Short mmCIF file of C-alpha atoms in Angstrom, two decimals:
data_model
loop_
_atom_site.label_atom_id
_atom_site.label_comp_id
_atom_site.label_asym_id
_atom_site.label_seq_id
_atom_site.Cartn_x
_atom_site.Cartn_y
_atom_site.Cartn_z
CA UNK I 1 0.00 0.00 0.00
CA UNK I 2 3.19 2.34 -0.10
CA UNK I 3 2.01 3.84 -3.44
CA UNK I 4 -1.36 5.00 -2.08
CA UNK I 5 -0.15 6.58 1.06
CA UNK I 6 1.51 8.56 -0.90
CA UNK I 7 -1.67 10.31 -1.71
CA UNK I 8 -3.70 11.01 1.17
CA UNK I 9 -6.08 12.97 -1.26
CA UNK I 10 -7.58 10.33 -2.36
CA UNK I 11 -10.53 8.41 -0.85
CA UNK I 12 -9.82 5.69 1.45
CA UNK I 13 -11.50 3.07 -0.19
CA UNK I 14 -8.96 2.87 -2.71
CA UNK I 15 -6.89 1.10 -0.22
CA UNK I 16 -9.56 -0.70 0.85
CA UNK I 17 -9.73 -4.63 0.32
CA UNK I 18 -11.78 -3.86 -3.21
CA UNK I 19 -8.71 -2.42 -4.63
CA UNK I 20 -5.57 -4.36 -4.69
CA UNK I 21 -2.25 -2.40 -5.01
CA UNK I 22 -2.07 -3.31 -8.90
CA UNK I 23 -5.80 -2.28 -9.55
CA UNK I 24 -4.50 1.12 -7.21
CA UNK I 25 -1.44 1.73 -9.44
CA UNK I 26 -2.96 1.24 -12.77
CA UNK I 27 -5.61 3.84 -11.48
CA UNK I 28 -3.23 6.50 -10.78
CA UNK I 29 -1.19 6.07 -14.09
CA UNK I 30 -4.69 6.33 -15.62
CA UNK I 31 -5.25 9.89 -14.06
CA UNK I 32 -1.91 11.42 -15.02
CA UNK I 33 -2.18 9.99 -18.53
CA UNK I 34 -5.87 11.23 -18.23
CA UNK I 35 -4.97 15.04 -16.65
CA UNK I 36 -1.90 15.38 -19.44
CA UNK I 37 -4.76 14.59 -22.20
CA UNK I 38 -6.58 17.12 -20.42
CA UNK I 39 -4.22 20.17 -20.33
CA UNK I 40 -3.60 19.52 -23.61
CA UNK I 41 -6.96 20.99 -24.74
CA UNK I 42 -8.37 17.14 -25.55
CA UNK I 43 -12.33 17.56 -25.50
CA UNK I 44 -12.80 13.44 -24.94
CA UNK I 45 -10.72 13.60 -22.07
CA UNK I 46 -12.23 16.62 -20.65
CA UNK I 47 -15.97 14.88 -21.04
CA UNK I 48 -14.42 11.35 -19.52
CA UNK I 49 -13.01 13.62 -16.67
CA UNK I 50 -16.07 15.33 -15.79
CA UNK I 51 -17.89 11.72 -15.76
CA UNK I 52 -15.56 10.36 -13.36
CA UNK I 53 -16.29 13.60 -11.04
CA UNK I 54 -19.81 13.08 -11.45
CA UNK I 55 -19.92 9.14 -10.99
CA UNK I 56 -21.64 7.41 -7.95
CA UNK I 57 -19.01 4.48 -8.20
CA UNK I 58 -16.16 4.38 -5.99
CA UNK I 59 -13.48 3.40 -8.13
CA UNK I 60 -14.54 6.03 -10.72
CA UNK I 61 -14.88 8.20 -7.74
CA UNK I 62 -11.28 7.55 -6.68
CA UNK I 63 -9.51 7.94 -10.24
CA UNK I 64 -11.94 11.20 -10.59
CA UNK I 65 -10.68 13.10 -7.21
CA UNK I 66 -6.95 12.00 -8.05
CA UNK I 67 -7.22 14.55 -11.25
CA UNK I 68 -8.94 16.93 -9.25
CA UNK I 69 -5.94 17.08 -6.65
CA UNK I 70 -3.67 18.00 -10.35
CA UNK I 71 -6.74 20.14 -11.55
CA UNK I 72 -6.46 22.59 -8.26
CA UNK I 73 -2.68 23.04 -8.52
CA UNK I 74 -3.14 23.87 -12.31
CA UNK I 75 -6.02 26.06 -11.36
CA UNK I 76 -3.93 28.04 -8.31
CA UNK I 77 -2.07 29.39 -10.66
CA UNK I 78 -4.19 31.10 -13.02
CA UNK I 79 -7.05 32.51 -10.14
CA UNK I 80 -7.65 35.26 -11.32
CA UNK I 81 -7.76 34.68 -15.00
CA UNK I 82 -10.75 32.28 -14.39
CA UNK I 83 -14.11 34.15 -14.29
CA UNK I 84 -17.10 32.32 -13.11
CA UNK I 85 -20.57 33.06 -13.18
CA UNK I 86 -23.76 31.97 -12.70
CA UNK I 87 -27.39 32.19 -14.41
CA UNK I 88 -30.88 31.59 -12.96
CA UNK I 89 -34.23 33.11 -13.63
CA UNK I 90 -37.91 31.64 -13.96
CA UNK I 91 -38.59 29.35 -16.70
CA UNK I 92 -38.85 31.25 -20.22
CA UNK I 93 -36.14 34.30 -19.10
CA UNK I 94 -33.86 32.73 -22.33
CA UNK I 95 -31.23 32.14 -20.07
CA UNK I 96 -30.08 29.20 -22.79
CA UNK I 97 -30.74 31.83 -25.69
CA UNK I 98 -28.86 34.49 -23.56
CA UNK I 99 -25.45 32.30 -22.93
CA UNK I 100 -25.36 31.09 -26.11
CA UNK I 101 -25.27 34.96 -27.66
CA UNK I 102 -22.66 35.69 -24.77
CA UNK I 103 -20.89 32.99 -25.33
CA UNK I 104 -20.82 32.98 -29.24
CA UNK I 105 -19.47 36.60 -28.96
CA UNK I 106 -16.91 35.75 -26.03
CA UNK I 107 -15.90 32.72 -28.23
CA UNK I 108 -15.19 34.75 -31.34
CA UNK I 109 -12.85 37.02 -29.19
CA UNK I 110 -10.82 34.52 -28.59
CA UNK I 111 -11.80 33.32 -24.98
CA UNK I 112 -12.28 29.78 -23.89
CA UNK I 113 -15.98 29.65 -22.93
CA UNK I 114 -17.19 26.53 -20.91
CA UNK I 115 -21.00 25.99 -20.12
CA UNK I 116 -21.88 24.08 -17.78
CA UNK I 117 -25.81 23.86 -17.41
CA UNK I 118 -28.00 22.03 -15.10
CA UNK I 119 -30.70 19.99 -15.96
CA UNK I 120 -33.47 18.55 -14.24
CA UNK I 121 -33.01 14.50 -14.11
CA UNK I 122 -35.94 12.56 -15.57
CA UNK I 123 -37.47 10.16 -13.19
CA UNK I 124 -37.57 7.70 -15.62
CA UNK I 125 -34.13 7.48 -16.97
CA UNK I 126 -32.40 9.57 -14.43
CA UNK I 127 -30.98 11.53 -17.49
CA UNK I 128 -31.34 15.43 -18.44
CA UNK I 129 -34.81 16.36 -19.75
CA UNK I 130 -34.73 19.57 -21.08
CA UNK I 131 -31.28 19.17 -23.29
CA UNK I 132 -29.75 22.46 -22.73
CA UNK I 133 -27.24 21.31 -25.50
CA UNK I 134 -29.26 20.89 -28.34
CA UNK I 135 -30.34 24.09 -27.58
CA UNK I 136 -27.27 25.68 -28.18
CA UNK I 137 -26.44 24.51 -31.65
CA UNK I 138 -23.92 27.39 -32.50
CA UNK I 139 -21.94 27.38 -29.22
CA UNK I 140 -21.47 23.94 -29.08
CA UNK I 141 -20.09 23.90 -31.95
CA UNK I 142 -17.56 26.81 -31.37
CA UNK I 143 -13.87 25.55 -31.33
CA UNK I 144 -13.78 27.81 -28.29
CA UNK I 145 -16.59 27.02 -26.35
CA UNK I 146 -17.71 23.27 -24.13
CA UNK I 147 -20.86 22.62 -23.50
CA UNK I 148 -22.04 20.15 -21.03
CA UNK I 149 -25.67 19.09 -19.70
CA UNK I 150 -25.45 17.58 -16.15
CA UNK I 151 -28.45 16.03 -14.49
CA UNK I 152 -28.99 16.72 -10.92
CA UNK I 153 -29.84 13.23 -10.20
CA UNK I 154 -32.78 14.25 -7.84
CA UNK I 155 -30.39 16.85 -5.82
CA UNK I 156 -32.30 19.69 -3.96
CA UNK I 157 -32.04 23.09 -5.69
CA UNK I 158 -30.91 21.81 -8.73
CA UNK I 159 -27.42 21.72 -8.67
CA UNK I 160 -25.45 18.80 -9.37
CA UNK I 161 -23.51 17.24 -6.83
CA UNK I 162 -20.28 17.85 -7.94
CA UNK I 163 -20.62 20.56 -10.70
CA UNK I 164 -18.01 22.85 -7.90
CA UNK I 165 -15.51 19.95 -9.34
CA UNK I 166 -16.75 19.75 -12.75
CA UNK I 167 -15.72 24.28 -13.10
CA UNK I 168 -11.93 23.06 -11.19
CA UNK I 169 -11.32 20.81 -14.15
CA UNK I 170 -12.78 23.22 -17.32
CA UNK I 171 -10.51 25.32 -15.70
CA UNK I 172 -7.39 23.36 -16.25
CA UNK I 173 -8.69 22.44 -19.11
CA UNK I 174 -8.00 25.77 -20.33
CA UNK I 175 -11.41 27.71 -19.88
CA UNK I 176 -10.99 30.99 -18.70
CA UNK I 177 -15.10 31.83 -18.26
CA UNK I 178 -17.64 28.92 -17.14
CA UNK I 179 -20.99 29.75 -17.26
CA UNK I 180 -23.24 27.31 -14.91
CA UNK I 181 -27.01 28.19 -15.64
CA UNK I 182 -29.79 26.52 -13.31
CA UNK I 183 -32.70 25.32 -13.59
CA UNK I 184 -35.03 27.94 -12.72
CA UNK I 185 -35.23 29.95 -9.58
CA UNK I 186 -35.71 28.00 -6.11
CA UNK I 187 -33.13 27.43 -3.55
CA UNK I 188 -30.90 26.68 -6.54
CA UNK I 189 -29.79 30.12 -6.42
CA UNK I 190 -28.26 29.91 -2.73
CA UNK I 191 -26.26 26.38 -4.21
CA UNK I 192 -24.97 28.06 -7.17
CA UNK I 193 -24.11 31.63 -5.35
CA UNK I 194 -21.73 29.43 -3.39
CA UNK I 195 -19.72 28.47 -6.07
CA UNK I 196 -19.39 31.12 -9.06
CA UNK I 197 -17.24 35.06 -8.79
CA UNK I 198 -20.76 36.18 -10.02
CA UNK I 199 -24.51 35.70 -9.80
CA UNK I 200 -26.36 36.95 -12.63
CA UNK I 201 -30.21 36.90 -12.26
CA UNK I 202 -32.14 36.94 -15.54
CA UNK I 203 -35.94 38.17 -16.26
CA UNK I 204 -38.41 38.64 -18.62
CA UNK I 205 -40.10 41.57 -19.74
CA UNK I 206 -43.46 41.66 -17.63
CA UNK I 207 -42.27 39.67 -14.95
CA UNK I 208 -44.10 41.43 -12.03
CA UNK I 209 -43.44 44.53 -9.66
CA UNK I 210 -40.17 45.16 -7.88
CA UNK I 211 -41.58 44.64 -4.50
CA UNK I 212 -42.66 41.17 -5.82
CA UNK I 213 -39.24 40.49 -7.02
CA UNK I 214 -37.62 41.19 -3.69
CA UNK I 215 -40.36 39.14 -1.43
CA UNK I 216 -38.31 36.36 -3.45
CA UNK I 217 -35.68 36.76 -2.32
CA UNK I 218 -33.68 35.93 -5.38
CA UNK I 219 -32.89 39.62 -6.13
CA UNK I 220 -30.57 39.80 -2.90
CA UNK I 221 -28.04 37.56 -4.70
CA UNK I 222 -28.01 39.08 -8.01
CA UNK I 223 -24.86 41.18 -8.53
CA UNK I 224 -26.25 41.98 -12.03
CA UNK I 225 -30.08 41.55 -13.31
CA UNK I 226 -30.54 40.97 -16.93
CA UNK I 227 -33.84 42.07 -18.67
CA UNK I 228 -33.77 40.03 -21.46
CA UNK I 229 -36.22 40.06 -24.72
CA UNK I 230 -36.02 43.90 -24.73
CA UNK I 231 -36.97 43.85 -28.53
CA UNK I 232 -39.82 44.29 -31.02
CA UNK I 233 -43.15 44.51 -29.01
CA UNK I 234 -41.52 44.00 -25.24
CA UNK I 235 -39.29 46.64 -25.84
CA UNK I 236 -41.43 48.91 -24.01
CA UNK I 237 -42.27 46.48 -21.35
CA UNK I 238 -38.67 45.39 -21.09
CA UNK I 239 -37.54 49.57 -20.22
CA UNK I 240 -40.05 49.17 -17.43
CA UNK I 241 -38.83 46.17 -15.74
CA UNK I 242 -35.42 47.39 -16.24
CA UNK I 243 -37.06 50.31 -14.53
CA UNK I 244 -38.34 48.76 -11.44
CA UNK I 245 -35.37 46.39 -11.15
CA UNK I 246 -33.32 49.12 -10.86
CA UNK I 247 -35.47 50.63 -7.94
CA UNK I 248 -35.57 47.80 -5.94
CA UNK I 249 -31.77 46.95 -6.17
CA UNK I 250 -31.80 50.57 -4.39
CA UNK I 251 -33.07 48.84 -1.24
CA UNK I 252 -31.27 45.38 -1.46
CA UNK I 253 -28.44 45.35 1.44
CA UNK I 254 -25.06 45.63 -0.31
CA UNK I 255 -22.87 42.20 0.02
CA UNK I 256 -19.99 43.49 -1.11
CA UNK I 257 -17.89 46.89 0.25
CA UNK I 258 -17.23 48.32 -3.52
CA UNK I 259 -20.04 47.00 -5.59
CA UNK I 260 -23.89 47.95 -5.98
CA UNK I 261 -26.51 45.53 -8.11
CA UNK I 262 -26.89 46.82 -11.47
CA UNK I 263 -29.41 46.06 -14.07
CA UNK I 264 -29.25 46.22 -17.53
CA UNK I 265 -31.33 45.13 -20.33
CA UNK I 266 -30.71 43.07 -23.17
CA UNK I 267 -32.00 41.43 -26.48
CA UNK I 268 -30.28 38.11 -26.79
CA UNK I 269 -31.77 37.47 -30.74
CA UNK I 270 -30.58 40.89 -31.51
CA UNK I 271 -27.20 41.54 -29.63
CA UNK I 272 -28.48 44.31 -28.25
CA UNK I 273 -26.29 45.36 -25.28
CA UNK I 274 -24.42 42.17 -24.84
CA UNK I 275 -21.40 44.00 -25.01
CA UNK I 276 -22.60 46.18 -22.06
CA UNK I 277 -23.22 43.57 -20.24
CA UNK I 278 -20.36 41.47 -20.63
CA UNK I 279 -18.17 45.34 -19.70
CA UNK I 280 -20.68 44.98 -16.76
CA UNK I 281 -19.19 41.70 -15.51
CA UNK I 282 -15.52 42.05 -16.01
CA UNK I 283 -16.05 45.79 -14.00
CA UNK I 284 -17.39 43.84 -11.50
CA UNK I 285 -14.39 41.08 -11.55
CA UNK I 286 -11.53 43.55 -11.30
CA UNK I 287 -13.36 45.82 -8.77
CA UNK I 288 -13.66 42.15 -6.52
CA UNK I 289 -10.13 41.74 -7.68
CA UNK I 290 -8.39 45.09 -6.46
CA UNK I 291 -10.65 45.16 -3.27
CA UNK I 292 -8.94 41.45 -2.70
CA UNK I 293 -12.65 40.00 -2.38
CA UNK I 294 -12.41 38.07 -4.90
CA UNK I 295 -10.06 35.25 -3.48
CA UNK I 296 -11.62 35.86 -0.06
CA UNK I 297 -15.10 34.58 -2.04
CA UNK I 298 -13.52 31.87 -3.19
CA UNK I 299 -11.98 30.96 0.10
CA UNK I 300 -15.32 31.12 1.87
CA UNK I 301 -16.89 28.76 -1.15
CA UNK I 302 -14.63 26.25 -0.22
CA UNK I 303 -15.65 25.93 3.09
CA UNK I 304 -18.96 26.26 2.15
CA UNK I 305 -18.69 23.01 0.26
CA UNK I 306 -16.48 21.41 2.31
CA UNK I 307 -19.59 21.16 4.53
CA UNK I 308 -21.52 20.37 1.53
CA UNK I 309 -19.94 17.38 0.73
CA UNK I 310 -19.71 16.06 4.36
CA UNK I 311 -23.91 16.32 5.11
CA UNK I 312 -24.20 14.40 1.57
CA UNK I 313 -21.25 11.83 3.25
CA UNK I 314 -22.89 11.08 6.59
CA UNK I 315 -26.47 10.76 4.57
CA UNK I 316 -24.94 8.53 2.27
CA UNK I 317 -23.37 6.34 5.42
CA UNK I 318 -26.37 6.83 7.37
CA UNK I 319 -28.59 4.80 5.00
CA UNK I 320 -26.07 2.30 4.13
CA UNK I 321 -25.61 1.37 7.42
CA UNK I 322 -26.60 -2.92 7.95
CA UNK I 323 -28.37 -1.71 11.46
CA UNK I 324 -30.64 1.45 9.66
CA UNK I 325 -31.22 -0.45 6.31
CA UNK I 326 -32.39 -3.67 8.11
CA UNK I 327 -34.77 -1.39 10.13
CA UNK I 328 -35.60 1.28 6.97
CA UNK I 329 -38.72 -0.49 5.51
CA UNK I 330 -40.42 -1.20 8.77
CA UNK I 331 -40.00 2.43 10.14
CA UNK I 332 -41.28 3.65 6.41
CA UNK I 333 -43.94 1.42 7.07
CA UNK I 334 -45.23 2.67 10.52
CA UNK I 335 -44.68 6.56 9.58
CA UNK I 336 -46.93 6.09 6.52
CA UNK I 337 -49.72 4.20 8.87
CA UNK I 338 -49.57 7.25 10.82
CA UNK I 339 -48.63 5.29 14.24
CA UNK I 340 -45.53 7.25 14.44
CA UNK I 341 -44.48 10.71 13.17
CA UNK I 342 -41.51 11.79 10.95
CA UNK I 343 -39.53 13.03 14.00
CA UNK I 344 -39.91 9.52 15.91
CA UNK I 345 -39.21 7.32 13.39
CA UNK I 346 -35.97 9.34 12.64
CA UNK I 347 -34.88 8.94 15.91
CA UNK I 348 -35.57 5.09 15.91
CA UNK I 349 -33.15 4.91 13.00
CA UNK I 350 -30.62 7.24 14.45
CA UNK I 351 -30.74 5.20 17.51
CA UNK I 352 -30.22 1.74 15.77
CA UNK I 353 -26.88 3.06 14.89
CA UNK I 354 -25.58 4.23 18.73
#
């Protein structure tokens, strides 16, 4: 086992009795081969990567987090040449229509433009539904540009598990701006805000009042809101929303010492002000940048989801346990009868583990 205590990065079931030392070697070759491939700009090893990092299975798992460990010290160096930023907004914004105009344009410039968008899993196949992807024929087709669907496999505000990985290793890839859109607003927002430099909240023309927008509580994260569809007949209606967006941003509490909300609105079909708004963004990266709150963000991220990954850990445990899955169905059973409550039966599986 000499060779895998050499890196204490990676899980600990790798030296487990499931992985003999040959099975653990041939695994690690596999993930500097694999990470080489990757810096190199090759897309299939980039996709196969991101798999891994998203993969249930241990061993995948394993060979997964040992490029992540190369993926962070290739990422370290260029910190703050990485921008990251994140997109939600109710169903029918155009947040797909609106990255794949930003993204087309930052493409053609010459950045590296990675897209990582979050799709809702179906229950049948456990697959994305809505097929973000498809949706954005022109970007993925840009030799500057990734784009890659992930399913959140049933995880609560629609962000996938591991998607804080999955920006690491576009990163080293040689992205320098990942774009991770949502799948509508919810407590996605909170998931996502944890885990980009920016939160951009987009919003149709006509969407309601300002007041309604802030009992949502969405607008409190948005460093920038994005009217979209200001063209043709909702151009009007679009200058109004922009209009009472841009009130109640007045009243939002600032998060940040040297940065107040903006909005702005745009016509993704037309181009109108996409430049603006992309000027919008990087102001608001080097202001983070020269106020030294932008590594401090990403600091406090980490933690964040740290924490994240420990609750989903202990969960994990919890119901794999022999003592709480021999007692699972029976306890189901007597909470659905009504003859005990949620709270009991919790503690009766908690318990079967002391």
């Amino acid at each position: 086992n000499y060779r895998c205590e050499q890196q204490p990065c990676i899980s600990s079931s790798i030296r487990s009795r499931e992985y003999p030392f040959l099975q653990c070697t041939m695994m690690l070759n596999n993930a500097k081969v694999m990470f080489q491939r990757l810096v190199a700009g090759d897309r299939a090893a980039l996709a196969r990567v991101i798999t891994l990092v998203e993969s249930r299975s241990p061993r995948w798992q394993a060979e997964g987090q040992a490029i992540i460990t190369k993926c962070i010290k290739q990422a370290r160096q260029n910190e703050n040449k990485s921008f990251r930023i994140g997109l939600s907004g109710p169903p029918g914004a155009g947040k797909s229509t609106f990255v794949e105009g930003m993204g087309t344009m930052l493409a053609d410039q010459g950045r590296g433009v990675a897209v990582l968008t979050i799709d809702p899993s179906s229950s049948v196949s456990g697959g994305s539904i809505l097929g973000d992807k498809t949706r954005m024929t022109q970007l993925s087709r840009h030799k500057n540009a990734y784009v890659r669907p992930s399913p959140t496999s049933g995880t609560l505000g629609g962000v996938a598990r591991n998607t804080s990985d999955s920006i690491l290793v576009c990163e080293a890839a040689g992205f320098d701006t990942i774009f991770v859109e949502t799948v509508g607003v919810g407590q996605s927002e909170m998931a996502v805000a944890d885990m980009v430099d920016m939160f951009v909240l987009i919003v149709p023309p006509g969407s309601g009042d300002e007041l309604q927008g802030i009992k949502r509580g969405i607008v409190e994260l948005a460093d920038i809101v994005i009217v979209n569809k200001a063209d043709g007949n909702l151009a009007d209606a679009a200058r109004r929303a922009a209009f009472e967006y841009g009130s109640a941003l007045k009243f939002i509490p600032k998060r940040y010492k040297n940065w107040n909300p903006k909005c702005i609105q745009v016509s993704s079909v037309t181009g109108k002000n996409m430049d603006r708004a992309w000027e919008l963004m990087n102001k608001f990266q080097k202001t983070m940048i020269e106020s030294g709150e932008f590594r401090a963000k990403r600091e406090r991220q980490s933690t964040a989801w740290l924490w994240h990954h420990i609750t989903d850990k202990i969960i994990e445990n919890f119901k794999t346990h022999p003592q709480v899955a021999q007692n699972t169905a029976a306890v189901e059973l007597q909470v659905r009868r009504g003859d005990i409550t949620a709270a009991q039966g919790a503690d009766m599986l908690l318990d079967a583990i002391k």
